[in-house]
């Protein structure tokens, strides 16, 4: 596939995705949102386990941190900052703290440590 064809195909896909809310009803849009959210989660897990080779049972804690921050902030003041920027920063801050403790170990110890952090987050929530 040539570069021009790849760019054209990307623009067509972006156009279809951008026009989708006006072409479809409420349920298909919500379903597409859920599919895109879970696909981002799956791609990040693939990046961690597939390319980095680090098996983590605590991966969902960062997803949960972002979700809870987004839910709380969107309830207070809806907007782009509360929906995209601040939840990502909160999840990154949580990942920085947990990663600082977890990255020093490897193998089964890394798996158990990430599981422990995930369970602590679950118990707190």
Coordinates of C-alpha atoms in Angstrom, one line a residue:
X1 CA 0.0 0.0 0.0
X2 CA 1.5 3.3 -1.0
X3 CA 1.8 6.2 1.4
X4 CA -0.9 8.3 -0.4
X5 CA -3.3 5.4 -0.3
X6 CA -2.6 4.9 3.5
X7 CA -3.2 8.6 4.2
X8 CA -6.4 8.5 2.1
X9 CA -7.7 5.4 3.9
X10 CA -6.9 7.0 7.3
X11 CA -8.8 10.2 6.3
X12 CA -11.8 8.2 5.2
X13 CA -11.9 6.2 8.5
X14 CA -11.5 9.4 10.5
X15 CA -14.3 11.0 8.5
X16 CA -16.6 8.0 9.1
X17 CA -15.9 8.0 12.8
X18 CA -16.4 11.8 13.0
X19 CA -19.8 11.6 11.2
X20 CA -21.0 8.5 13.0
X21 CA -22.8 10.4 15.8
X22 CA -24.9 12.2 13.3
X23 CA -25.6 9.1 11.2
X24 CA -26.4 6.6 14.0
X25 CA -28.7 6.6 16.9
X26 CA -27.9 6.9 20.6
X27 CA -27.3 3.3 21.4
X28 CA -24.7 2.6 18.6
X29 CA -22.8 5.7 19.6
X30 CA -22.6 4.6 23.3
X31 CA -21.6 1.1 22.1
X32 CA -18.8 2.5 19.9
X33 CA -17.6 4.6 22.9
X34 CA -17.4 1.4 25.0
X35 CA -15.6 -0.5 22.3
X36 CA -13.0 2.3 21.8
X37 CA -12.4 2.6 25.6
X38 CA -11.9 -1.1 26.1
X39 CA -9.7 -1.3 22.9
X40 CA -7.4 1.3 24.4
X41 CA -7.2 -0.7 27.6
X42 CA -6.4 -3.8 25.6
X43 CA -3.7 -2.1 23.6
X44 CA -2.0 -0.7 26.7
X45 CA -2.1 -4.2 28.2
X46 CA -0.6 -5.6 25.0
X47 CA 2.2 -2.9 25.2
X48 CA 3.0 -3.9 28.7
X49 CA 2.8 -7.7 28.4
X50 CA 3.7 -8.1 24.7
X51 CA 6.4 -5.7 24.0
X52 CA 7.8 -5.0 27.5
X53 CA 7.4 -8.6 28.7
X54 CA 6.1 -7.5 32.1
X55 CA 3.1 -9.5 33.3
X56 CA 1.0 -7.2 35.5
X57 CA -2.1 -8.0 37.5
X58 CA -2.4 -4.4 38.7
X59 CA -3.0 -2.9 35.2
X60 CA -6.6 -2.3 35.9
X61 CA -5.9 -0.1 38.9
X62 CA -4.7 2.7 36.6
X63 CA -7.7 2.3 34.4
X64 CA -9.9 2.5 37.6
X65 CA -8.0 5.6 38.8
X66 CA -8.7 7.4 35.6
X67 CA -12.3 6.3 35.5
X68 CA -13.0 7.4 39.1
X69 CA -11.3 10.8 38.6
X70 CA -13.3 11.3 35.3
X71 CA -16.6 10.3 37.0
X72 CA -16.0 12.6 39.9
X73 CA -14.9 15.6 37.9
X74 CA -17.5 15.3 35.2
X75 CA -20.2 15.2 38.0
X76 CA -18.8 18.5 39.4
X77 CA -18.0 20.4 36.2
X78 CA -18.4 18.8 32.7
X79 CA -15.8 19.7 30.2
X80 CA -12.9 18.5 28.1
X81 CA -10.3 19.1 30.9
X82 CA -12.3 17.0 33.3
X83 CA -13.0 14.3 30.8
X84 CA -9.6 13.8 29.2
X85 CA -6.7 15.6 30.7
X86 CA -7.1 15.3 34.5
X87 CA -8.0 11.6 34.6
X88 CA -5.0 10.8 32.4
X89 CA -2.7 12.9 34.7
X90 CA -4.2 11.2 37.8
X91 CA -3.6 7.7 36.3
X92 CA -0.1 8.7 35.4
X93 CA 0.6 10.0 38.9
X94 CA -0.7 6.7 40.3
X95 CA 1.4 4.8 37.8
X96 CA 4.5 6.8 38.8
X97 CA 4.0 6.0 42.5
X98 CA 3.2 2.3 42.0
X99 CA 5.9 2.0 39.3
X100 CA 8.5 3.5 41.6
X101 CA 7.9 0.6 44.0
X102 CA 7.3 -2.1 41.5
X103 CA 10.0 -1.7 38.8
X104 CA 12.8 -2.9 41.1
X105 CA 11.6 -6.5 41.1
X106 CA 10.9 -8.9 38.2
X107 CA 9.2 -12.1 37.4
X108 CA 6.8 -13.6 39.9
X109 CA 7.7 -10.9 42.5
X110 CA 6.6 -8.2 40.0
X111 CA 3.4 -10.0 39.4
X112 CA 2.6 -10.4 43.1
X113 CA 3.5 -6.8 43.9
X114 CA 1.3 -5.4 41.1
X115 CA -1.5 -7.7 42.3
X116 CA -1.1 -6.4 45.9
X117 CA -1.3 -2.8 44.7
X118 CA -4.4 -3.6 42.6
X119 CA -6.1 -5.3 45.6
X120 CA -5.2 -2.3 47.9
X121 CA -6.8 0.0 45.4
X122 CA -9.9 -2.2 45.1
X123 CA -10.2 -2.4 48.9
X124 CA -9.8 1.4 49.2
X125 CA -12.5 2.0 46.6

